PDB file of C-alpha atoms in Angstrom:
ATOM      1  CA  VAL A   1      60.991 122.911 134.463  1.00  0.00           C
ATOM      2  CA  GLN A   2      57.483 123.928 133.467  1.00  0.00           C
ATOM      3  CA  LEU A   3      55.759 123.547 130.111  1.00  0.00           C
ATOM      4  CA  GLN A   4      52.677 125.433 128.969  1.00  0.00           C
ATOM      5  CA  GLU A   5      50.678 124.848 125.800  1.00  0.00           C
ATOM      6  CA  SER A   6      48.915 127.692 124.023  1.00  0.00           C
ATOM      7  CA  GLY A   7      46.839 128.059 120.892  1.00  0.00           C
ATOM      8  CA  PRO A   8      43.288 128.083 119.551  1.00  0.00           C
ATOM      9  CA  GLY A   9      40.811 125.715 121.132  1.00  0.00           C
ATOM     10  CA  LEU A  10      38.668 125.461 117.987  1.00  0.00           C
ATOM     11  CA  VAL A  11      39.869 124.739 114.473  1.00  0.00           C
ATOM     12  CA  LYS A  12      37.754 124.279 111.358  1.00  0.00           C
ATOM     13  CA  PRO A  13      38.069 121.118 109.269  1.00  0.00           C
ATOM     14  CA  SER A  14      40.730 121.275 106.527  1.00  0.00           C
ATOM     15  CA  GLN A  15      42.572 124.066 108.356  1.00  0.00           C
ATOM     16  CA  THR A  16      45.904 123.875 110.174  1.00  0.00           C
ATOM     17  CA  LEU A  17      46.115 123.347 113.917  1.00  0.00           C
ATOM     18  CA  SER A  18      48.897 125.413 115.471  1.00  0.00           C
ATOM     19  CA  LEU A  19      50.076 125.096 119.066  1.00  0.00           C
ATOM     20  CA  THR A  20      53.042 126.486 120.945  1.00  0.00           C
ATOM     21  CA  CYS A  21      54.718 125.131 124.055  1.00  0.00           C
ATOM     22  CA  THR A  22      56.615 127.575 126.254  1.00  0.00           C
ATOM     23  CA  VAL A  23      59.361 126.117 128.425  1.00  0.00           C
ATOM     24  CA  SER A  24      60.240 127.918 131.657  1.00  0.00           C
ATOM     25  CA  GLY A  25      62.550 127.192 134.540  1.00  0.00           C
ATOM     26  CA  GLY A  26      65.196 125.664 132.328  1.00  0.00           C
ATOM     27  CA  SER A  27      66.801 125.674 128.901  1.00  0.00           C
ATOM     28  CA  MET A  28      65.782 123.588 125.926  1.00  0.00           C
ATOM     29  CA  ALA A  29      69.418 122.489 125.620  1.00  0.00           C
ATOM     30  CA  PRO A  30      71.094 119.986 125.620  1.00  0.00           C
ATOM     31  CA  SER A  31      70.262 117.854 122.637  1.00  0.00           C
ATOM     32  CA  TYR A  32      69.612 114.666 124.572  1.00  0.00           C
ATOM     33  CA  TYR A  33      66.263 116.179 125.553  1.00  0.00           C
ATOM     34  CA  TYR A  34      63.420 115.517 123.145  1.00  0.00           C
ATOM     35  CA  TRP A  35      60.640 118.094 123.168  1.00  0.00           C
ATOM     36  CA  SER A  36      57.492 116.214 122.332  1.00  0.00           C
ATOM     37  CA  TRP A  37      53.890 116.613 121.305  1.00  0.00           C
ATOM     38  CA  ILE A  38      51.411 113.985 122.449  1.00  0.00           C
ATOM     39  CA  ARG A  39      47.636 113.926 122.191  1.00  0.00           C
ATOM     40  CA  GLN A  40      44.716 112.081 123.725  1.00  0.00           C
ATOM     41  CA  PRO A  41      41.472 111.841 121.760  1.00  0.00           C
ATOM     42  CA  PRO A  42      38.290 111.537 123.792  1.00  0.00           C
ATOM     43  CA  GLY A  43      37.895 108.054 125.207  1.00  0.00           C
ATOM     44  CA  LYS A  44      41.248 106.895 123.815  1.00  0.00           C
ATOM     45  CA  GLY A  45      44.817 106.520 124.964  1.00  0.00           C
ATOM     46  CA  LEU A  46      47.818 108.761 124.489  1.00  0.00           C
ATOM     47  CA  GLU A  47      49.196 109.121 120.973  1.00  0.00           C
ATOM     48  CA  TRP A  48      52.725 110.347 120.313  1.00  0.00           C
ATOM     49  CA  ILE A  49      52.797 112.923 117.507  1.00  0.00           C
ATOM     50  CA  GLY A  50      56.477 113.775 117.265  1.00  0.00           C
ATOM     51  CA  ASP A  51      59.402 115.542 118.838  1.00  0.00           C
ATOM     52  CA  ILE A  52      62.291 117.911 118.239  1.00  0.00           C
ATOM     53  CA  THR A  53      65.693 118.437 119.826  1.00  0.00           C
ATOM     54  CA  TYR A  54      67.460 121.673 120.655  1.00  0.00           C
ATOM     55  CA  SER A  55      69.537 121.271 117.492  1.00  0.00           C
ATOM     56  CA  GLY A  56      66.382 120.942 115.409  1.00  0.00           C
ATOM     57  CA  SER A  57      66.316 117.222 114.671  1.00  0.00           C
ATOM     58  CA  THR A  58      62.751 115.971 114.345  1.00  0.00           C
ATOM     59  CA  ASN A  59      60.924 112.661 114.567  1.00  0.00           C
ATOM     60  CA  TYR A  60      57.305 112.135 113.602  1.00  0.00           C
ATOM     61  CA  SER A  61      54.694 109.446 114.010  1.00  0.00           C
ATOM     62  CA  PRO A  62      54.445 107.617 110.677  1.00  0.00           C
ATOM     63  CA  SER A  63      50.674 107.897 110.735  1.00  0.00           C
ATOM     64  CA  LEU A  64      50.789 111.688 111.078  1.00  0.00           C
ATOM     65  CA  LYS A  65      54.082 112.524 109.380  1.00  0.00           C
ATOM     66  CA  SER A  66      52.576 113.795 106.143  1.00  0.00           C
ATOM     67  CA  ARG A  67      50.549 116.426 108.034  1.00  0.00           C
ATOM     68  CA  THR A  68      52.906 117.332 110.894  1.00  0.00           C
ATOM     69  CA  SER A  69      55.598 119.921 111.346  1.00  0.00           C
ATOM     70  CA  ILE A  70      57.396 120.631 114.626  1.00  0.00           C
ATOM     71  CA  SER A  71      59.720 123.595 114.977  1.00  0.00           C
ATOM     72  CA  ARG A  72      61.560 125.355 117.799  1.00  0.00           C
ATOM     73  CA  ASP A  73      62.458 128.912 118.763  1.00  0.00           C
ATOM     74  CA  THR A  74      65.386 128.547 121.123  1.00  0.00           C
ATOM     75  CA  SER A  75      65.681 132.284 121.746  1.00  0.00           C
ATOM     76  CA  ASN A  76      62.213 132.252 123.298  1.00  0.00           C
ATOM     77  CA  ASN A  77      62.391 128.718 124.752  1.00  0.00           C
ATOM     78  CA  GLN A  78      59.427 127.567 122.705  1.00  0.00           C
ATOM     79  CA  PHE A  79      58.563 124.776 120.346  1.00  0.00           C
ATOM     80  CA  SER A  80      55.542 124.511 118.112  1.00  0.00           C
ATOM     81  CA  LEU A  81      53.267 122.022 116.411  1.00  0.00           C
ATOM     82  CA  GLN A  82      51.495 122.449 113.132  1.00  0.00           C
ATOM     83  CA  LEU A  83      49.041 119.775 111.983  1.00  0.00           C
ATOM     84  CA  SER A  84      47.527 120.423 108.584  1.00  0.00           C
ATOM     85  CA  SER A  85      44.286 119.317 106.944  1.00  0.00           C
ATOM     86  CA  VAL A  86      42.623 118.543 110.244  1.00  0.00           C
ATOM     87  CA  THR A  87      39.429 116.528 110.559  1.00  0.00           C
ATOM     88  CA  PRO A  88      37.151 115.911 113.558  1.00  0.00           C
ATOM     89  CA  GLU A  89      39.318 112.837 114.297  1.00  0.00           C
ATOM     90  CA  ASP A  90      42.079 115.258 115.308  1.00  0.00           C
ATOM     91  CA  THR A  91      39.954 116.490 118.211  1.00  0.00           C
ATOM     92  CA  ALA A  92      41.965 115.775 121.356  1.00  0.00           C
ATOM     93  CA  VAL A  93      43.728 117.134 124.378  1.00  0.00           C
ATOM     94  CA  TYR A  94      47.199 118.096 123.171  1.00  0.00           C
ATOM     95  CA  PHE A  95      50.160 117.888 125.525  1.00  0.00           C
ATOM     96  CA  CYS A  96      53.731 119.035 125.243  1.00  0.00           C
ATOM     97  CA  ALA A  97      56.353 117.159 127.200  1.00  0.00           C
ATOM     98  CA  ARG A  98      60.073 116.712 127.679  1.00  0.00           C
ATOM     99  CA  ARG A  99      61.546 113.265 127.101  1.00  0.00           C
ATOM    100  CA  TYR A 100      64.932 112.060 128.285  1.00  0.00           C
ATOM    101  CA  SER A 101      65.686 108.584 126.947  1.00  0.00           C
ATOM    102  CA  SER A 102      62.345 106.815 127.395  1.00  0.00           C
ATOM    103  CA  TRP A 103      61.156 108.925 130.315  1.00  0.00           C
ATOM    104  CA  TYR A 104      58.667 111.736 129.961  1.00  0.00           C
ATOM    105  CA  GLY A 105      59.573 113.671 133.061  1.00  0.00           C
ATOM    106  CA  TYR A 106      57.814 116.956 132.455  1.00  0.00           C
ATOM    107  CA  TRP A 107      54.411 117.627 130.942  1.00  0.00           C
ATOM    108  CA  GLY A 108      52.261 120.620 130.205  1.00  0.00           C
ATOM    109  CA  GLN A 109      48.741 120.655 131.606  1.00  0.00           C
ATOM    110  CA  GLY A 110      47.271 119.962 128.174  1.00  0.00           C
ATOM    111  CA  THR A 111      45.018 122.001 125.956  1.00  0.00           C
ATOM    112  CA  GLN A 112      41.729 120.924 124.387  1.00  0.00           C
ATOM    113  CA  VAL A 113      41.529 121.336 120.634  1.00  0.00           C
ATOM    114  CA  THR A 114      38.229 120.704 118.914  1.00  0.00           C
ATOM    115  CA  VAL A 115      37.909 120.392 115.153  1.00  0.00           C
ATOM    116  CA  SER A 116      34.469 121.502 114.095  1.00  0.00           C
ATOM    117  CA  SER A 117      32.792 123.782 111.628  1.00  0.00           C
TER     118      SER A 117
END
């Protein structure tokens, strides 16, 4: 299974960050897989943003929940992240990953997103 993030590398403050993860080499089913978004701000550790299952069930980090939406397009084997009202503190490398139970077995290479005017 391979995951690949895509989306703009520069977003202006107050706008919405939108990223897509394309899954290849396997299906997004079954529902015991959690398709996740994780980020790493510069000089900081990994931060879980949220995840979605094949059936569309979502979970979000409480600290980001009010600004986060994760959706999936099973026909194209993709899932997406939208983070609204971004600030420079949202600057990070954003990763998509597949979780099974507590194990993140597959990761994308990550994509740098910078929030700046």
